[in-house]
XYZ file of C-alpha atoms in Angstrom:
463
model
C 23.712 -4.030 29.554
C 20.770 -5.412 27.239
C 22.081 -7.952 24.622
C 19.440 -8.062 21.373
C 19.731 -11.689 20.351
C 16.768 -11.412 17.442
C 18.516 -10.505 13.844
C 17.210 -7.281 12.421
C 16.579 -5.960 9.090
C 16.564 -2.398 7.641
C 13.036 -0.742 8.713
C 11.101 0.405 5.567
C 7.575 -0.484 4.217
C 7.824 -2.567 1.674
C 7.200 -1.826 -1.321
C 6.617 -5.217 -2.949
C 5.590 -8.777 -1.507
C 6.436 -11.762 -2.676
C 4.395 -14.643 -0.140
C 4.910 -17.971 -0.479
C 2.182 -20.347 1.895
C 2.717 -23.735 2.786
C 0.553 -26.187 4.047
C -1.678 -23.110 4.332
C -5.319 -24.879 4.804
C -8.298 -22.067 5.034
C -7.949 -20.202 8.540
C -10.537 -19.571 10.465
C -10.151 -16.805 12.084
C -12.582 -16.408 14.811
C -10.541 -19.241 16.202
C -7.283 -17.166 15.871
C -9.264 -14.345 17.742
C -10.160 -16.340 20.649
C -6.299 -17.067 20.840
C -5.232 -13.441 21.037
C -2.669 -13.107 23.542
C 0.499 -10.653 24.067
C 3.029 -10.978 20.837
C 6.829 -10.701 21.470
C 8.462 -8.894 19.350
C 12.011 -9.934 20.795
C 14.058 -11.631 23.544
C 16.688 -9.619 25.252
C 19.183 -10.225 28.373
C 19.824 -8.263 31.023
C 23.061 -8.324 33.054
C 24.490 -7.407 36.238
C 26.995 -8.355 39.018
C 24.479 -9.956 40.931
C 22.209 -11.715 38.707
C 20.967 -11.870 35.067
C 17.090 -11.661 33.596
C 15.561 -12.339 30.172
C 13.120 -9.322 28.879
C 10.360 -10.473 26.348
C 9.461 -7.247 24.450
C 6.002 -7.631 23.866
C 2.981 -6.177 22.045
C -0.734 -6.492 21.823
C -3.967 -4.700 20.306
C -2.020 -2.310 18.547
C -0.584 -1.008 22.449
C 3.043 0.460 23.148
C 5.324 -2.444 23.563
C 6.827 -3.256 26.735
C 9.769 -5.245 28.450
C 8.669 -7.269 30.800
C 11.034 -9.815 33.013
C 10.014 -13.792 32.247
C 12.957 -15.652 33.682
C 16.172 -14.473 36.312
C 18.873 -16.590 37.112
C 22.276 -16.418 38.763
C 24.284 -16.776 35.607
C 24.441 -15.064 32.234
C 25.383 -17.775 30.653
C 21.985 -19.709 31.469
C 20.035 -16.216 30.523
C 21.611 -16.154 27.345
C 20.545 -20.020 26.300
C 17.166 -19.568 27.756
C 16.512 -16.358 25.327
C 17.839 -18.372 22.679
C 16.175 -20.812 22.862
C 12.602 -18.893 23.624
C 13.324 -16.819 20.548
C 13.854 -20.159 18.567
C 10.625 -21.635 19.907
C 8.497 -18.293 19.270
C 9.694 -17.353 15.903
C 10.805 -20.664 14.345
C 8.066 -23.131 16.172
C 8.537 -26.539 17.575
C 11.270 -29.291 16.724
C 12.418 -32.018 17.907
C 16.238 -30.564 18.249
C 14.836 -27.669 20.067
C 12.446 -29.629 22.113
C 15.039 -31.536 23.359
C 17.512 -28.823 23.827
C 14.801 -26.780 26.480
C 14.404 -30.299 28.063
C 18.129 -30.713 28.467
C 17.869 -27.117 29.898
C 15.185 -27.585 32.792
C 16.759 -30.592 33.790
C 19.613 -28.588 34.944
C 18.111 -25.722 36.611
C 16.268 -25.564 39.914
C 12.417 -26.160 40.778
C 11.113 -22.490 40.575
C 13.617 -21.548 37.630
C 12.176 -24.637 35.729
C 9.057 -23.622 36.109
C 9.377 -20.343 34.731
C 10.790 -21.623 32.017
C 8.518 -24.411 31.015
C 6.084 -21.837 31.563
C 6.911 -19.807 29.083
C 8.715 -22.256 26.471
C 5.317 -24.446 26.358
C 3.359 -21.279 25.140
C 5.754 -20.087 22.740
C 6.271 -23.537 21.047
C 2.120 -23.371 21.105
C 2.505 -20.392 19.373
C 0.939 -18.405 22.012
C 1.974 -15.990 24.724
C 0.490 -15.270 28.350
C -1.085 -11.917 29.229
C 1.338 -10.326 31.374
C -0.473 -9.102 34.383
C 0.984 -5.769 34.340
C -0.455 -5.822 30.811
C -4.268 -6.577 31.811
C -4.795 -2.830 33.163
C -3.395 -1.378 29.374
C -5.188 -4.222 27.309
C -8.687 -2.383 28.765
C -7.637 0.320 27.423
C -9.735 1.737 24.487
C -8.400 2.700 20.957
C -9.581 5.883 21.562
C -7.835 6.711 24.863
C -3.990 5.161 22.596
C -5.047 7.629 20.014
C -5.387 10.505 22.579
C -2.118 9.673 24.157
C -0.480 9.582 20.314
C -1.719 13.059 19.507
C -0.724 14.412 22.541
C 3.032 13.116 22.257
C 5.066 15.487 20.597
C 8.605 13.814 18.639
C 12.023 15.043 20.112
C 13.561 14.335 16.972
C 11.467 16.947 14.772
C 12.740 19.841 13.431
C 10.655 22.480 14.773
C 10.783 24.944 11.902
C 10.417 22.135 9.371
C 7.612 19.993 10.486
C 6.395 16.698 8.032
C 4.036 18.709 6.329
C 6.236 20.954 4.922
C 6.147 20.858 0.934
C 9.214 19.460 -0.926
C 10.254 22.550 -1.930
C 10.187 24.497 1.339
C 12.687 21.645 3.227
C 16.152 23.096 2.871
C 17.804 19.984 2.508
C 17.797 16.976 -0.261
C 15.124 14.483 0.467
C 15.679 10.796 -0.143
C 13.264 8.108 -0.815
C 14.088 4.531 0.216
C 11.952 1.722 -0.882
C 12.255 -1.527 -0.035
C 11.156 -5.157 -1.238
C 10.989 -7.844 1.079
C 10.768 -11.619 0.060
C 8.860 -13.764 2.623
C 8.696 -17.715 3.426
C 5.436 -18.248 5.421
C 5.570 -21.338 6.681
C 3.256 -21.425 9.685
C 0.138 -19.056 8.830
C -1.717 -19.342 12.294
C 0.929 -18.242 14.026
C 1.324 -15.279 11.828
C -2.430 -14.333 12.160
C -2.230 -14.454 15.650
C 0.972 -11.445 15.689
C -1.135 -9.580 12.961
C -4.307 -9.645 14.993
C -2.907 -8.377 18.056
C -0.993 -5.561 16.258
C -4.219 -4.544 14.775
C -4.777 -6.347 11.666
C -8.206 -6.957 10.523
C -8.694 -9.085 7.339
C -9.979 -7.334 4.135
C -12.821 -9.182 2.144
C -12.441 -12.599 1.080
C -11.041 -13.050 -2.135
C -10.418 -16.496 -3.962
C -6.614 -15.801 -4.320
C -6.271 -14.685 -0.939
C -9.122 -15.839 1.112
C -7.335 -14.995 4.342
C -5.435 -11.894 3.410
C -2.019 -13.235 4.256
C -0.900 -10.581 2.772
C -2.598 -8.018 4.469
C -1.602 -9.643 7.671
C 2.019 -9.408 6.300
C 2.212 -6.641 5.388
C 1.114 -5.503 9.219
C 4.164 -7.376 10.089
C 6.083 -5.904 7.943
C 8.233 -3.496 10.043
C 8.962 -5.998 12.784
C 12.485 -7.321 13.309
C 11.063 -10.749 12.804
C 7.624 -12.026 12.107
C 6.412 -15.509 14.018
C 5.461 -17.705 11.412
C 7.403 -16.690 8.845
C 11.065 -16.585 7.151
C 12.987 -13.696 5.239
C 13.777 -14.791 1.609
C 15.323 -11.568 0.836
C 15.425 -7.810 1.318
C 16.536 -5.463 -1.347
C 16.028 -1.613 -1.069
C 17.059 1.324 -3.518
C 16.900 5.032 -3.065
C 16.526 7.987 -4.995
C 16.760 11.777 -4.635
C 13.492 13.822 -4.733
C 13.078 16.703 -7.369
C 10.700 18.936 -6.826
C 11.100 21.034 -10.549
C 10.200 17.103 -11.857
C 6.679 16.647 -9.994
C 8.176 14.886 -6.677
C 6.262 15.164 -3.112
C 6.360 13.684 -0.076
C 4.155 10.619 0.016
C 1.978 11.942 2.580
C 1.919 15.790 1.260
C -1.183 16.364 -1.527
C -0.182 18.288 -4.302
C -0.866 22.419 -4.017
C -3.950 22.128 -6.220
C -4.309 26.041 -5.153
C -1.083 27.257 -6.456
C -0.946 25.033 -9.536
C -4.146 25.603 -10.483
C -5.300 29.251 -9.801
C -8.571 30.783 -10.053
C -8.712 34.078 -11.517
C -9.548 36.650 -9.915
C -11.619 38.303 -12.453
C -15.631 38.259 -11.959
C -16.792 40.390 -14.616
C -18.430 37.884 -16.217
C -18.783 40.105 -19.682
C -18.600 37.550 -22.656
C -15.594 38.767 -24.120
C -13.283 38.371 -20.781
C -11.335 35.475 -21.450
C -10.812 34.587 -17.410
C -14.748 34.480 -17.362
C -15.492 33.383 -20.413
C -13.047 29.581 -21.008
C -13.575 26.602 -18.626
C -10.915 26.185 -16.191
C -9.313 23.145 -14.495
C -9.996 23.902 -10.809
C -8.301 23.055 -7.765
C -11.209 20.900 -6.567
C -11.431 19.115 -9.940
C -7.891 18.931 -9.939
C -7.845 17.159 -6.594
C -10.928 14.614 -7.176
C -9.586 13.833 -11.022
C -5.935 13.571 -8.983
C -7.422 10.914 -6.860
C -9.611 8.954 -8.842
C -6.062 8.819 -11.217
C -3.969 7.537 -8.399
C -6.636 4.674 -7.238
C -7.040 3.625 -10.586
C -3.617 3.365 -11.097
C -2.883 1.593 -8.005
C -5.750 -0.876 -8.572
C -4.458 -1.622 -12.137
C -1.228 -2.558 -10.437
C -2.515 -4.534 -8.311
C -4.565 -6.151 -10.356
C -1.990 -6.813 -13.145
C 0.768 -8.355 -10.117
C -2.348 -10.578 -8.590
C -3.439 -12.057 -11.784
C -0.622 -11.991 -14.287
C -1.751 -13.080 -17.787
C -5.141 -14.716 -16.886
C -7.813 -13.448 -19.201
C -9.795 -11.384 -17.665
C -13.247 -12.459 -16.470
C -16.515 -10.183 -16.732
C -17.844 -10.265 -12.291
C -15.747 -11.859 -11.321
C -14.316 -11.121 -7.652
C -10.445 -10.634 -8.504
C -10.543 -8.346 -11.415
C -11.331 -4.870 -10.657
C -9.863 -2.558 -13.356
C -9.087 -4.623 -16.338
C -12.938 -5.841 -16.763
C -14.001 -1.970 -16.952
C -11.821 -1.851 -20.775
C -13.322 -2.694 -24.036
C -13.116 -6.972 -23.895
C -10.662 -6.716 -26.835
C -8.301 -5.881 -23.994
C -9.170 -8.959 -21.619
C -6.436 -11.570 -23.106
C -3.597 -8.846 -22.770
C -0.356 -10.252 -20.646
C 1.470 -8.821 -17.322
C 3.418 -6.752 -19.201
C 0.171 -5.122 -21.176
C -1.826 -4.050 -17.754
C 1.149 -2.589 -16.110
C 1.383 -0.305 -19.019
C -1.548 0.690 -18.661
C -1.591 1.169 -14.630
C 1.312 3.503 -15.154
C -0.659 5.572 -18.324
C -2.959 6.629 -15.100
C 0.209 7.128 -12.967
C 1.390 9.583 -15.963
C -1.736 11.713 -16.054
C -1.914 11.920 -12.190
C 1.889 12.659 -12.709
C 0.542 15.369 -14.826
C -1.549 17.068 -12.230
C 1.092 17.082 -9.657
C 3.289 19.224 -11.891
C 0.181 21.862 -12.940
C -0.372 20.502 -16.432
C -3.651 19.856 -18.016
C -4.147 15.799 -17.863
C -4.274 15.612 -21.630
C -3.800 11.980 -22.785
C -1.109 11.026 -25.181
C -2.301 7.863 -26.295
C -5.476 5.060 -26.590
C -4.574 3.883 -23.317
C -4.669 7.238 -21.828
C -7.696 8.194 -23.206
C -9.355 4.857 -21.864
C -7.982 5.871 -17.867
C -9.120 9.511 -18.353
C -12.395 8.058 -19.184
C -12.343 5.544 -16.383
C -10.855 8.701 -13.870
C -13.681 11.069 -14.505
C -16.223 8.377 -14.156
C -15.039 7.589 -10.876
C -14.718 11.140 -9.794
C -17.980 11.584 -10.808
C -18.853 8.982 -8.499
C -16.391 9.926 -5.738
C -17.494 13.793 -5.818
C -19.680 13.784 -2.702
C -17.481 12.031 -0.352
C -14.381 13.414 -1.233
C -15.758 17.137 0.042
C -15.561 15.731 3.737
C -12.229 15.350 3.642
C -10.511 18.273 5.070
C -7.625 18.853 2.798
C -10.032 19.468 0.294
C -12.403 21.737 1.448
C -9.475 24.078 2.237
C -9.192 24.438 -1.109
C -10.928 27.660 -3.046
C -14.293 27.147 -5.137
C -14.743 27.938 -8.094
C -17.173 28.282 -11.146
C -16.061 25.134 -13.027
C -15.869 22.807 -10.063
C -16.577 19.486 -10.368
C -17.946 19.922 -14.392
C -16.621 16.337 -15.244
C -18.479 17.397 -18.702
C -16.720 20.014 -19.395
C -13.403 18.106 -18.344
C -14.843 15.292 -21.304
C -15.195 18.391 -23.729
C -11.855 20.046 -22.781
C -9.133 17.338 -22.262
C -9.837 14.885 -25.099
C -9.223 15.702 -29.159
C -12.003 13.000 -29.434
C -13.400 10.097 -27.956
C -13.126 7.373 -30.475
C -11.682 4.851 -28.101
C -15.080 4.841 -26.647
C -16.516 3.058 -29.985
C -14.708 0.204 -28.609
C -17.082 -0.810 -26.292
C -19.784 -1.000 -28.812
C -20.420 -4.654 -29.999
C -22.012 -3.866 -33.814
C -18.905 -1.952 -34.266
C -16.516 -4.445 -34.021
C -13.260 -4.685 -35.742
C -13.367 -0.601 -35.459
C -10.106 -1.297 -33.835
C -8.158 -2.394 -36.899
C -7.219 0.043 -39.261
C -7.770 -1.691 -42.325
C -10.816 -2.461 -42.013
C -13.255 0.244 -44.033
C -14.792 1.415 -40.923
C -11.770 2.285 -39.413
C -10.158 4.101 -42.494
C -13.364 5.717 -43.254
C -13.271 7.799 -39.636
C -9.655 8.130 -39.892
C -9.136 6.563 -36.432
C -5.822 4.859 -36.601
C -4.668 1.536 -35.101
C -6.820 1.098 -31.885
C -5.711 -2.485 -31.333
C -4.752 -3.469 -27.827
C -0.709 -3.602 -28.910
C -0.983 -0.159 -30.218
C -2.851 1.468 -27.475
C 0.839 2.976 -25.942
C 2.184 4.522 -29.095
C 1.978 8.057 -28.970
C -0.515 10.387 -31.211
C 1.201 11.920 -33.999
C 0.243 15.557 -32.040
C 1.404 15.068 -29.086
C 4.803 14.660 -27.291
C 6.075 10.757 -26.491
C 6.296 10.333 -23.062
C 10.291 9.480 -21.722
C 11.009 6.302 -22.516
C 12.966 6.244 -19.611
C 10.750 7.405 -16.975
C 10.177 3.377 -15.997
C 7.966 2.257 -13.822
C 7.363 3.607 -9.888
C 6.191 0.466 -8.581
């Protein structure tokens, strides 16, 4: 029988991280590589009449884990405190308690025994971890030859006639999403970026608020029962059901841009045909505008959680979306920019369920802007990705002018970018009354046009 000493937690990517560093000096991190060893994951016992072992479950390079025996003994008793003890001394680090608890320990067990021990309680209180020679041969292994195995595997647990990339709809049963939000203590960075490497991690650019990507290196973590370096402040997780009449997919599942956006099959072309004759939102545009919608709006979250209420600052590294809005924008709070992360979530909301992405509002009308300007951008590379290119062509693909002609009443929110016409915002000023704009200032920019429909005040927010 295998006893699992290390406390677990509910699996689920989390959703929302909350990292607090201390004593966290700058890493450097081609010192952390040159450290990379195997990671445990977990200590476990192993019992039988005749004898008991401890298993280290262990990782490394982004590998399948394995169990491999560190330590047998005569006793379960001793097994047990030696995997305790190893799992206090990998995941907690050193103390003077538990360096005098493993010393109490090998003074009680025999020569070879001790050894073992010592052996393995010196690396883990170093914060390191031995290559296991058994491990040496899959270490050498290439990415590529991993990846080959993964494709090849095929999951017992799948439904066969309902396979993951099934469409919401076409799953016979409910579908539940669980997100989670896990609270984290780091307390000993190097050790963390050690785990993270070997499970894969690489960091992401340097950035003055995060110029290690701790978070990054988290958030590779995130899934493991317990991360080396670090302690769990909290873990809360919610669920909801998944509606497909309301918009809802699976995470990983694009939207049908085909069936929600048909092409019609007339090709007359005779002027007064109405199928040949209006623009139409095609499944390709669809899919880029989708896209460039969905970044943006993750970005502006992002952004708006990273920075908080700091103005905004014109190049500089950290701010991504909220420089790209008129600068009467740049001393909005929190609250402001996630308002205006989830007007882009709405219109890529509007996509997924077949409508026309027809802002509602100033703040709308700035991300559609923002959208097609990136999709603009974004048109050539998006074409290699397969999903895509299944999709049918049309005439109208890709006309990100006649998307600027067709979705918009006007574009007056552009005039706020223009420096001789400031104050346009305010609608008492003469400018502003004499082009019948309406209140453009920042606090207004969410409050629906008098033609169109307010969106549900309810609807919150989805991240």
């Amino acid at each position: 029988m295998i006893g699992y000493l290390s406390p677990m937690r509910p699996h689920g990517f989390p959703a929302t991280q909350r990292i607090e560093v201390r004593d966290s000096p700058h890493v450097d991190h081609r010192a952390v590589e040159a450290q990379m060893t195997d990671v445990p994951l977990a200590f476990h016992c192993e019992h039988t009449a005749k004898a008991s072992r401890v298993l280290a479950l262990v990782s490394i390079n982004e590998g399948p884990a394995s169990l491999q025996s560190i330590f047998v003994c005569a006793d379960a008793e001793t097994a047990e405190e030696v995997s305790c003890l190893l799992h206090s001394a990998w995941f907690q680090g050193p103390s003077s308690h538990l360096q005098a608890a493993v010393g109490r320990l090998l003074a009680s067990l025999p020569d070879e025994q001790a050894s073992a021990l010592k052996h393995y309680a010196d690396h883990a209180l170093a914060g390191t971890w031995p290559l296991h020679p058994d491990r040496r041969a899959a270490s050498s292994r290439s990415p590529f030859d991993i990846l080959e195995d993964e494709d090849e595997e095929v999951s017992s647990d799948e439904d066969p006639e309902h396979s993951s990339r099934d469409r919401l709809a076409d799953l016979p049963g409910r579908v539940v999403r669980i997100t989670s939000m896990l609270e984290l203590h780091v307390y000993e960075p190097n050790r963390l970026f050690t785990a993270a490497r070997a499970a894969g991690w690489e960091p992401m650019p340097h950035s003055d608020h995060d110029p290690d990507d701790l978070v990054g290196a988290v958030m590779t973590l995130a899934d493991y029962p317990q991360i080396p370096g670090a302690e769990g402040l909290g873990n809360e997780m919610s669920g909801e059901f998944l509606a497909p009449h309301k918009g809802d997919e699976q995470k990983h599942q694009p939207p049908d841009f085909a069936a929600l956006f048909p092409i019609p099959d007339c090709s007359c072309d005779q002027e007064d045909c109405e199928d040949c004759s209006s623009w139409h939102l095609t499944p390709r545009t669809a899919d880029v505008l989708h896209t460039a919608l969905c970044v943006l709006s993750d970005q502006a979250f992002d952004d708006a959680d990273e920075l908080g209420d700091e103005p905004a600052q014109k190049d500089h590294p950290d701010w991504g979306t909220f420089t790209r809005l008129p600068r009467i924008t740049w001393n909005q709070n929190h609250d402001w920019r996630r308002q205006f992360a989830r007007a882009c979530y709405d219109l890529a909301n509007d996509l997924r369920q077949g409508h026309w992405p027809l802002p509602r509002c100033f703040a709308e009308e700035m991300a559609l802007h923002l959208a097609l300007e990136d999709s603009d951008a974004d048109e050539d590379t998006i074409q290699f990705d397969e999903d895509h290119a299944a999709l049918p062509t049309g005439r109208d693909d890709y006309d990100w002018e006649g998307c600027s002609e067709c979705l918009f009443q006007d574009h007056d929110v552009l005039q706020l970018f223009d420096l001789a016409l400031d104050g346009i915002e305010d609608p008492d000023t003469e400018i502003n009354q004499y082009y019948g704009i309406g209140d453009m200032r920042p606090e207004a920019w969410f409050n629906a046009f008098k033609n169109a429909s307010p969106r549900d005040p309810q609807r919150g927010f989805h991240r």
